[in-house]
């Protein structure tokens, strides 16, 4: 019996020693792409900072309800701290304060211009050894290597990754179809017809209240600019902010032909068919006016839910709350070949040089998580919730469980957006078909309409950088001043050529856009662009 006891104790001591040795090995093991989340991977603490336009007023749930954080931490053996905000000045100010204080996130998101400064300041690391199609196969389903290469501030280096982005720009004007019907009007199909319709929206009492208190159109100039919402831009051949025309780079807002845009906007202003507050309106004030029944047409650069019955906060439902007959419909009211351009990447994924130098395992683990977030499993969890509870999946068809999704996610502040920042809501990229029972045939028809509007493909996602020592922001500020001076003070485009020449010389516009042309030519494989005019 004593021998058995001694043998048993000896065995237990040996096992304990083995377990202790294994634990020590686990604690010092490094993560690898095929070993992330396994018991042999050391537990790491990660600090991320993320942002996009959908993170305003979002709050993560308590830890027991945050099933995404739980899945990440268990799968990859990490403690993940994630800061999040709507992207913009406030976010970058907060990020800058953290960076200045030496608290650099392991992985963080920044807008394009800001990322260039972080790179030039040496805050970020070279990603070429971490970020490859072999180590990030899921990520590269959303963007191509050629796009990532072209997106680098300096060709031949890899200092920032593209944030996967929504390719299709769901830009559209929206018009009150019920006002058209009441006034016996057909949807306008060219600029002259559009001007006539908006005039009648202003003077024809479309809301039937016996007062002349409506306007044809409004926009949000934020007290600073002549926004691209005005159809006069497209009517004069300017598609979005820049384009290639006649094999030449065109900065649309500073082109010589902007004179025609100004003249036509002035005509609308003098006719009284534009909301007189358009210049001072700050977004979303113009949408609020539309919801209040004060205007008959507005523009949206990307909110595809504007006219949907199935979205409680849509412009459609907000307007119907005051007038049940209200009917907003998308419209393409001009006879131009394309309405807008497809999206190009704007935001970037950056990795701290401090982290890469001191703890490369944290970089590897962060990017393993990022690759998983861009996989089918990660995409479904971060956009639609838990399978069997918030959605069901049959083959490639994903069907939302509306009640559970609304209760746990939508009514809880749409908190999945925090983790879903790394992929746009485009399941087709992964070969998935999404079915939302809330979306009616009426809404699907609207979505198809705005998706199918003619658009041109934008340039390769080259990061266009002004010449050293020149700030494009200073140029844009002066450009906006000249636009407004011409529209509101001169009430004519006659002085635009001289304003434009001042922009091109005194404010370095010609130098900026000549440099842009050179950078584009360096990235183009085939036909080269002409010199900037």
Coordinates of C-alpha atoms in Angstrom, one line a residue:
X1 CA 0.0 0.0 0.0
X2 CA 2.8 2.4 0.9
X3 CA 4.6 1.6 -2.4
X4 CA 1.3 2.4 -4.3
X5 CA 0.9 5.6 -2.4
X6 CA 4.5 6.7 -3.2
X7 CA 4.1 5.7 -6.9
X8 CA 0.8 7.7 -7.0
X9 CA 2.4 10.8 -5.5
X10 CA 5.4 10.5 -7.8
X11 CA 3.0 10.3 -10.8
X12 CA 1.0 13.3 -9.6
X13 CA 4.2 15.4 -9.1
X14 CA 5.4 14.4 -12.6
X15 CA 2.0 15.4 -14.1
X16 CA 2.0 18.6 -12.2
X17 CA 5.5 19.4 -13.4
X18 CA 4.4 18.6 -17.0
X19 CA 1.3 20.8 -16.6
X20 CA 3.4 23.6 -15.2
X21 CA 5.9 23.3 -18.0
X22 CA 3.1 23.3 -20.6
X23 CA 1.6 26.4 -19.1
X24 CA 4.9 28.2 -19.2
X25 CA 5.3 27.2 -22.8
X26 CA 1.7 28.4 -23.5
X27 CA 2.4 31.8 -21.9
X28 CA 5.5 32.4 -24.0
X29 CA 4.2 30.9 -27.3
X30 CA 3.7 33.3 -30.2
X31 CA 0.6 33.4 -32.4
X32 CA 0.7 32.1 -35.9
X33 CA -1.9 32.4 -38.8
X34 CA -2.8 28.7 -38.3
X35 CA -2.6 28.6 -34.6
X36 CA -4.6 31.7 -33.5
X37 CA -7.0 31.0 -30.7
X38 CA -5.6 27.6 -30.0
X39 CA -4.6 26.6 -26.4
X40 CA -0.9 27.0 -27.5
X41 CA -1.3 30.7 -28.3
X42 CA -0.4 33.2 -25.5
X43 CA -3.2 35.4 -24.3
X44 CA -2.7 38.9 -25.5
X45 CA -4.2 42.3 -24.7
X46 CA -5.1 44.3 -27.8
X47 CA -6.2 47.9 -28.1
X48 CA -8.0 49.0 -31.2
X49 CA -9.5 52.3 -32.3
X50 CA -12.2 52.2 -35.0
X51 CA -14.4 54.6 -36.7
X52 CA -16.9 55.1 -39.6
X53 CA -19.9 57.3 -40.4
X54 CA -22.3 54.8 -38.8
X55 CA -20.9 54.9 -35.3
X56 CA -22.6 58.1 -34.0
X57 CA -24.7 57.4 -30.9
X58 CA -23.7 53.7 -30.8
X59 CA -23.0 52.0 -27.5
X60 CA -21.7 48.5 -27.0
X61 CA -23.9 46.3 -24.8
X62 CA -22.7 44.8 -21.5
X63 CA -20.1 42.0 -21.7
X64 CA -22.7 39.3 -21.2
X65 CA -24.6 40.5 -24.3
X66 CA -21.7 41.3 -26.5
X67 CA -21.5 38.0 -28.3
X68 CA -19.0 39.3 -30.9
X69 CA -16.4 40.4 -28.4
X70 CA -16.9 37.0 -26.6
X71 CA -16.4 35.1 -29.9
X72 CA -13.3 37.1 -30.8
X73 CA -11.7 36.7 -27.3
X74 CA -12.4 33.0 -27.1
X75 CA -11.4 32.2 -30.7
X76 CA -8.2 34.2 -30.6
X77 CA -7.3 34.1 -26.9
X78 CA -7.2 37.8 -26.4
X79 CA -8.5 40.6 -24.3
X80 CA -9.8 43.1 -26.8
X81 CA -10.4 46.8 -25.9
X82 CA -12.0 48.6 -28.7
X83 CA -12.6 52.4 -28.8
X84 CA -15.1 53.6 -31.4
X85 CA -16.5 56.9 -32.7
X86 CA -18.1 58.4 -35.8
X87 CA -15.2 59.2 -38.2
X88 CA -14.4 62.9 -38.5
X89 CA -12.6 65.8 -36.8
X90 CA -13.6 64.8 -33.2
X91 CA -12.4 61.2 -33.7
X92 CA -9.1 62.3 -35.2
X93 CA -8.6 64.9 -32.4
X94 CA -9.1 62.2 -29.8
X95 CA -6.8 59.9 -31.7
X96 CA -4.2 62.6 -32.0
X97 CA -4.4 63.2 -28.2
X98 CA -3.8 59.5 -27.5
X99 CA -0.9 59.4 -29.9
X100 CA 0.7 62.6 -28.4
X101 CA 0.4 61.0 -25.0
X102 CA 2.2 57.9 -26.1
X103 CA -0.9 55.7 -26.0
X104 CA -0.9 54.3 -29.6
X105 CA -3.6 51.7 -30.5
X106 CA -2.2 48.4 -31.8
X107 CA -4.5 48.8 -34.8
X108 CA -6.5 51.9 -35.8
X109 CA -8.6 53.4 -38.5
X110 CA -8.0 56.8 -40.1
X111 CA -9.3 58.8 -43.0
X112 CA -7.0 59.1 -46.0
X113 CA -5.5 62.5 -45.4
X114 CA -4.9 61.9 -41.7
X115 CA -3.3 58.5 -42.5
X116 CA -0.7 60.2 -44.7
X117 CA 0.4 62.4 -41.7
X118 CA 0.6 59.4 -39.3
X119 CA 2.7 57.6 -41.9
X120 CA 5.0 60.6 -42.5
X121 CA 5.3 61.1 -38.7
X122 CA 6.6 57.5 -38.3
X123 CA 3.7 56.4 -36.1
X124 CA 2.7 53.4 -38.4
X125 CA 4.6 50.3 -39.4
X126 CA 5.6 48.7 -42.7
X127 CA 2.8 46.1 -43.3
X128 CA 4.4 44.2 -46.2
X129 CA 5.5 41.2 -44.1
X130 CA 2.2 41.0 -42.1
X131 CA -0.4 41.8 -44.8
X132 CA -0.3 39.5 -47.8
X133 CA -2.8 37.5 -49.8
X134 CA -1.4 34.4 -48.2
X135 CA -1.8 35.6 -44.6
X136 CA -5.0 37.6 -45.3
X137 CA -7.0 35.5 -47.8
X138 CA -10.4 36.7 -46.6
X139 CA -9.5 40.4 -46.6
X140 CA -8.4 40.1 -50.2
X141 CA -11.8 39.0 -51.3
X142 CA -13.0 42.6 -50.6
X143 CA -10.1 44.5 -52.2
X144 CA -7.5 43.5 -54.8
X145 CA -3.7 43.6 -54.3
X146 CA -3.5 46.0 -57.2
X147 CA -5.8 48.4 -55.4
X148 CA -3.9 48.1 -52.2
X149 CA -0.6 48.7 -54.0
X150 CA -2.0 51.8 -55.8
X151 CA -3.4 53.1 -52.5
X152 CA 0.0 53.6 -50.9
X153 CA 1.2 57.2 -50.4
X154 CA 4.6 56.1 -51.8
X155 CA 4.7 53.5 -54.5
X156 CA 6.7 50.4 -53.6
X157 CA 5.9 50.7 -49.9
X158 CA 3.1 49.2 -47.9
X159 CA 2.2 51.5 -45.0
X160 CA -1.6 51.4 -45.0
X161 CA -4.4 49.0 -45.9
X162 CA -7.6 49.9 -47.6
X163 CA -10.7 49.7 -45.4
X164 CA -13.0 47.4 -47.4
X165 CA -15.6 49.8 -48.9
X166 CA -19.0 49.8 -50.6
X167 CA -18.4 49.8 -54.3
X168 CA -21.8 51.0 -55.5
X169 CA -22.6 54.6 -54.7
X170 CA -26.3 54.7 -54.0
X171 CA -26.5 58.4 -55.0
X172 CA -29.9 59.7 -56.1
X173 CA -32.2 62.6 -56.1
X174 CA -35.6 62.0 -54.4
X175 CA -38.8 63.6 -55.4
X176 CA -42.3 63.8 -53.9
X177 CA -44.3 61.6 -56.3
X178 CA -47.5 62.5 -54.6
X179 CA -46.9 66.2 -55.4
X180 CA -46.3 65.3 -59.0
X181 CA -49.6 63.4 -59.1
X182 CA -51.5 66.1 -57.4
X183 CA -50.3 68.7 -59.8
X184 CA -50.7 66.4 -62.8
X185 CA -47.0 66.5 -63.7
X186 CA -44.8 63.8 -65.2
X187 CA -41.4 63.0 -63.7
X188 CA -38.8 65.4 -65.3
X189 CA -36.3 63.9 -67.6
X190 CA -34.1 66.9 -68.4
X191 CA -33.0 70.2 -66.9
X192 CA -35.8 72.3 -68.5
X193 CA -38.5 69.9 -67.3
X194 CA -36.9 69.8 -63.8
X195 CA -36.9 73.6 -63.5
X196 CA -40.6 73.6 -64.6
X197 CA -41.6 71.0 -62.0
X198 CA -39.7 72.6 -59.1
X199 CA -41.3 76.0 -60.1
X200 CA -44.8 74.4 -59.8
X201 CA -43.8 72.7 -56.5
X202 CA -43.0 76.2 -55.2
X203 CA -46.0 78.1 -56.6
X204 CA -48.7 75.5 -57.2
X205 CA -49.6 74.6 -53.6
X206 CA -48.7 70.9 -53.8
X207 CA -49.5 70.2 -50.2
X208 CA -53.0 71.7 -50.6
X209 CA -52.9 74.0 -47.5
X210 CA -53.8 77.1 -49.5
X211 CA -50.5 78.7 -48.8
X212 CA -47.4 79.3 -50.9
X213 CA -45.0 77.8 -48.3
X214 CA -43.2 75.1 -50.2
X215 CA -40.0 75.1 -52.2
X216 CA -38.9 72.9 -55.1
X217 CA -35.4 72.0 -53.8
X218 CA -33.0 72.3 -50.9
X219 CA -29.5 71.4 -49.9
X220 CA -27.0 71.8 -47.0
X221 CA -24.2 74.3 -47.7
X222 CA -23.2 74.4 -44.0
X223 CA -22.4 78.1 -44.4
X224 CA -19.4 77.2 -46.5
X225 CA -20.0 75.7 -49.9
X226 CA -22.0 75.2 -53.0
X227 CA -22.8 71.5 -52.6
X228 CA -22.8 68.9 -55.3
X229 CA -26.5 68.2 -54.4
X230 CA -27.4 71.0 -56.9
X231 CA -28.3 69.3 -60.2
X232 CA -26.6 72.1 -62.0
X233 CA -23.2 70.4 -61.5
X234 CA -24.3 67.3 -63.4
X235 CA -26.2 69.3 -65.9
X236 CA -22.9 71.0 -66.9
X237 CA -21.2 67.7 -67.2
X238 CA -19.5 67.4 -63.8
X239 CA -19.9 64.0 -62.2
X240 CA -19.1 64.1 -58.5
X241 CA -15.9 65.8 -57.4
X242 CA -13.3 64.8 -60.1
X243 CA -13.2 62.8 -63.2
X244 CA -11.1 62.0 -66.4
X245 CA -12.5 63.8 -69.4
X246 CA -10.8 63.9 -72.8
X247 CA -7.9 61.9 -71.3
X248 CA -7.3 64.8 -68.8
X249 CA -7.7 65.0 -65.0
X250 CA -10.6 67.4 -64.2
X251 CA -11.1 68.9 -60.8
X252 CA -14.8 69.5 -61.3
X253 CA -15.3 72.2 -58.7
X254 CA -12.6 74.4 -60.0
X255 CA -12.9 73.9 -63.7
X256 CA -13.4 76.8 -66.0
X257 CA -16.9 75.6 -67.0
X258 CA -18.1 76.0 -63.4
X259 CA -19.3 79.4 -64.6
X260 CA -22.3 77.6 -66.2
X261 CA -23.1 76.0 -62.8
X262 CA -23.0 79.3 -61.0
X263 CA -25.3 81.0 -63.6
X264 CA -27.9 78.2 -63.4
X265 CA -27.9 78.1 -59.6
X266 CA -28.4 81.9 -59.6
X267 CA -31.4 81.5 -61.9
X268 CA -33.0 79.1 -59.5
X269 CA -32.3 81.3 -56.6
X270 CA -33.8 84.4 -58.3
X271 CA -36.9 82.3 -59.3
X272 CA -37.4 81.5 -55.7
X273 CA -37.6 77.8 -56.2
X274 CA -34.8 76.9 -53.8
X275 CA -35.2 77.0 -50.1
X276 CA -33.5 80.3 -49.1
X277 CA -31.8 78.6 -46.2
X278 CA -29.9 76.2 -48.4
X279 CA -26.5 77.9 -47.8
X280 CA -26.8 78.0 -44.0
X281 CA -28.4 74.5 -43.6
X282 CA -26.2 72.1 -41.8
X283 CA -26.8 68.4 -42.6
X284 CA -29.3 66.9 -41.9
X285 CA -31.3 70.1 -41.7
X286 CA -32.2 69.8 -45.4
X287 CA -33.5 66.3 -44.9
X288 CA -35.5 67.5 -41.9
X289 CA -37.2 70.2 -44.1
X290 CA -38.0 67.5 -46.6
X291 CA -39.6 65.4 -43.9
X292 CA -41.6 68.4 -42.7
X293 CA -43.2 68.7 -46.2
X294 CA -41.4 72.0 -47.0
X295 CA -39.5 70.9 -50.1
X296 CA -40.2 68.6 -53.0
X297 CA -36.8 67.3 -54.0
X298 CA -33.4 66.6 -52.3
X299 CA -30.2 64.7 -53.1
X300 CA -28.5 61.9 -51.2
X301 CA -25.0 60.7 -52.0
X302 CA -25.4 57.3 -50.4
X303 CA -28.3 56.7 -48.0
X304 CA -30.2 54.0 -49.9
X305 CA -32.9 53.8 -47.2
X306 CA -34.3 57.3 -47.8
X307 CA -37.5 56.2 -49.5
X308 CA -37.9 52.8 -47.9
X309 CA -41.1 51.9 -46.0
X310 CA -39.3 49.2 -44.1
X311 CA -36.9 51.6 -42.3
X312 CA -38.8 53.4 -39.4
X313 CA -36.5 56.4 -39.5
X314 CA -36.4 56.8 -43.2
X315 CA -37.4 60.1 -44.9
X316 CA -40.4 58.3 -46.3
X317 CA -41.8 57.3 -42.9
X318 CA -40.9 60.6 -41.2
X319 CA -42.9 62.4 -43.9
X320 CA -45.8 60.0 -43.8
X321 CA -46.1 60.6 -40.1
X322 CA -47.3 64.1 -41.0
X323 CA -48.9 63.2 -44.3
X324 CA -50.0 59.6 -44.9
X325 CA -50.2 60.3 -48.7
X326 CA -46.5 61.3 -48.9
X327 CA -44.5 59.2 -51.4
X328 CA -40.8 59.9 -52.0
X329 CA -39.4 58.2 -55.0
X330 CA -35.8 58.2 -56.5
X331 CA -35.4 60.1 -59.7
X332 CA -32.8 60.7 -62.3
X333 CA -34.1 64.0 -63.7
X334 CA -31.3 64.9 -66.2
X335 CA -30.4 63.7 -69.7
X336 CA -26.8 63.0 -68.9
X337 CA -24.9 59.7 -69.6
X338 CA -23.9 59.0 -66.0
X339 CA -25.3 60.2 -62.8
X340 CA -22.4 59.6 -60.4
X341 CA -19.3 57.5 -60.0
X342 CA -18.7 54.3 -58.1
X343 CA -17.0 54.7 -54.8
X344 CA -13.3 54.7 -54.2
X345 CA -11.7 53.8 -50.9
X346 CA -11.5 56.6 -48.3
X347 CA -10.5 55.1 -44.9
X348 CA -7.4 53.2 -44.0
X349 CA -6.3 50.5 -41.6
X350 CA -3.1 51.3 -39.8
X351 CA -0.8 49.4 -37.4
X352 CA 1.3 51.0 -34.7
X353 CA 5.1 50.9 -35.3
X354 CA 5.5 50.8 -31.5
X355 CA 3.5 47.6 -31.4
X356 CA 5.3 46.1 -34.4
X357 CA 8.7 46.8 -32.8
X358 CA 7.9 45.7 -29.3
X359 CA 5.2 43.1 -29.7
X360 CA 5.0 41.7 -33.3
X361 CA 2.7 38.9 -32.0
X362 CA 0.1 41.6 -31.3
X363 CA 0.2 42.6 -34.9
X364 CA -0.1 39.1 -36.1
X365 CA -3.0 38.4 -33.8
X366 CA -4.8 41.6 -34.7
X367 CA -4.5 40.8 -38.4
X368 CA -5.7 37.2 -37.8
X369 CA -8.8 38.7 -36.2
X370 CA -9.2 41.2 -39.0
X371 CA -9.0 38.4 -41.6
X372 CA -11.6 36.5 -39.7
X373 CA -13.9 39.6 -39.5
X374 CA -13.7 39.7 -43.3
X375 CA -14.5 36.0 -43.7
X376 CA -18.0 34.6 -44.1
X377 CA -18.3 33.6 -40.5
X378 CA -17.1 36.9 -39.2
X379 CA -19.2 38.9 -41.7
X380 CA -22.4 37.1 -40.7
X381 CA -21.8 37.5 -37.0
X382 CA -20.9 41.2 -37.3
X383 CA -23.8 42.1 -39.6
X384 CA -26.7 39.8 -38.9
X385 CA -25.9 38.3 -35.4
X386 CA -26.0 34.7 -34.3
X387 CA -27.1 32.0 -36.6
X388 CA -30.3 30.2 -35.5
X389 CA -31.3 33.2 -33.3
X390 CA -30.9 36.4 -35.3
X391 CA -30.9 34.8 -38.7
X392 CA -31.1 31.4 -40.5
X393 CA -29.0 30.2 -43.3
X394 CA -29.9 27.7 -46.1
X395 CA -27.2 27.2 -48.7
X396 CA -26.1 30.7 -49.6
X397 CA -29.4 32.4 -48.6
X398 CA -29.4 34.3 -45.3
X399 CA -32.8 35.2 -43.8
X400 CA -33.1 37.7 -41.0
X401 CA -35.1 36.8 -37.9
X402 CA -36.6 40.3 -37.5
X403 CA -38.0 40.2 -34.0
X404 CA -34.8 38.8 -32.4
X405 CA -32.6 41.1 -34.4
X406 CA -34.6 44.2 -33.6
X407 CA -34.7 43.3 -29.9
X408 CA -31.1 42.4 -29.4
X409 CA -29.4 44.7 -31.9
X410 CA -31.4 47.3 -33.8
X411 CA -33.3 48.6 -30.7
X412 CA -30.1 48.3 -28.7
X413 CA -28.4 50.9 -30.8
X414 CA -27.2 48.9 -33.8
X415 CA -24.1 48.1 -31.9
X416 CA -22.9 45.5 -34.4
X417 CA -21.7 48.5 -36.5
X418 CA -18.7 48.7 -34.1
X419 CA -17.4 45.3 -35.3
X420 CA -18.9 45.6 -38.8
X421 CA -16.8 48.6 -39.7
X422 CA -14.3 46.4 -41.5
X423 CA -16.8 45.2 -44.2
X424 CA -19.6 47.0 -46.0
X425 CA -23.0 45.4 -45.9
X426 CA -22.6 43.7 -49.3
X427 CA -23.1 40.0 -48.8
X428 CA -22.7 39.3 -52.5
X429 CA -19.0 39.8 -52.2
X430 CA -19.0 36.5 -50.3
X431 CA -21.5 34.8 -52.6
X432 CA -24.4 35.3 -50.1
X433 CA -28.0 36.3 -50.7
X434 CA -29.6 38.3 -48.0
X435 CA -33.4 38.3 -47.3
X436 CA -34.8 40.8 -44.9
X437 CA -38.6 40.0 -44.5
X438 CA -39.2 43.7 -43.6
X439 CA -38.3 44.8 -47.1
X440 CA -41.3 44.8 -49.4
X441 CA -41.4 44.5 -53.1
X442 CA -41.9 48.2 -53.2
X443 CA -38.6 48.8 -51.3
X444 CA -36.7 46.2 -53.4
X445 CA -37.8 48.1 -56.5
X446 CA -36.5 51.3 -55.1
X447 CA -33.2 49.7 -54.1
X448 CA -32.8 48.2 -57.6
X449 CA -33.5 51.6 -59.2
X450 CA -30.8 53.5 -57.4
X451 CA -28.4 50.6 -57.7
X452 CA -28.8 50.6 -61.5
X453 CA -28.4 54.3 -62.1
X454 CA -25.6 54.7 -64.7
X455 CA -22.2 55.5 -63.0
X456 CA -18.7 55.4 -64.2
X457 CA -15.9 53.6 -62.5
X458 CA -13.6 55.8 -60.6
X459 CA -9.9 55.9 -61.1
X460 CA -7.6 53.4 -59.5
X461 CA -7.5 54.1 -55.7
X462 CA -4.4 56.2 -55.9
X463 CA -3.7 58.4 -52.9
X464 CA -3.4 61.8 -54.5
X465 CA -1.0 64.0 -52.6
X466 CA -0.4 67.7 -53.2
X467 CA 3.2 68.8 -53.7
X468 CA 5.3 69.2 -50.5
X469 CA 4.4 72.3 -48.6
X470 CA 1.0 72.8 -50.3
X471 CA -2.2 72.2 -48.3
X472 CA -5.2 71.2 -50.5
X473 CA -7.4 72.3 -47.7
X474 CA -6.3 75.9 -48.1
X475 CA -7.1 75.7 -51.8
X476 CA -10.6 74.2 -51.2
X477 CA -11.4 76.9 -48.6
X478 CA -10.7 79.7 -51.0
X479 CA -12.5 77.9 -53.8
X480 CA -15.6 77.6 -51.7
X481 CA -15.4 81.3 -50.9
X482 CA -15.3 82.2 -54.6
X483 CA -18.3 79.9 -55.3
X484 CA -20.4 81.6 -52.7
X485 CA -19.2 85.1 -53.7
X486 CA -20.2 84.4 -57.3
X487 CA -23.6 83.0 -56.3
X488 CA -24.7 85.2 -53.5
X489 CA -22.9 88.5 -54.1
X490 CA -22.2 88.7 -57.8
X491 CA -25.3 86.7 -58.6
X492 CA -23.5 85.8 -61.8
X493 CA -20.8 83.5 -63.1
X494 CA -19.2 86.3 -65.1
X495 CA -16.3 86.7 -62.7
X496 CA -15.6 83.0 -62.3
X497 CA -12.7 82.9 -64.9
X498 CA -10.7 85.5 -62.9
X499 CA -11.5 83.8 -59.6
X500 CA -10.4 80.5 -61.1
X501 CA -7.1 82.0 -62.3
X502 CA -6.4 83.2 -58.8
X503 CA -7.1 79.7 -57.5
X504 CA -4.7 78.2 -60.1
X505 CA -1.9 80.7 -59.4
X506 CA -2.0 82.4 -56.0
X507 CA -3.5 79.3 -54.3
X508 CA -1.4 76.8 -56.2
X509 CA -4.2 74.9 -58.0
X510 CA -2.2 74.3 -61.2
X511 CA 0.7 72.9 -59.2
X512 CA -1.6 70.6 -57.2
X513 CA -3.5 69.2 -60.2
X514 CA -0.4 68.8 -62.3
X515 CA 1.1 66.8 -59.5
X516 CA -2.1 64.7 -59.3
X517 CA -1.8 64.0 -63.0
X518 CA 1.8 62.9 -62.6
X519 CA 0.8 60.5 -59.7
X520 CA -2.1 59.1 -61.8
X521 CA 0.2 58.5 -64.7
X522 CA 2.7 56.7 -62.5
X523 CA -0.1 54.2 -61.5
X524 CA -1.7 53.7 -64.9
X525 CA -0.4 50.8 -66.9
X526 CA -1.8 51.7 -70.3
X527 CA -2.8 55.1 -71.7
X528 CA -1.3 58.1 -70.0
X529 CA -3.2 61.3 -69.2
X530 CA -2.6 64.7 -70.8
X531 CA -1.1 67.5 -68.8
X532 CA -3.5 69.3 -66.5
X533 CA -4.9 72.4 -68.2

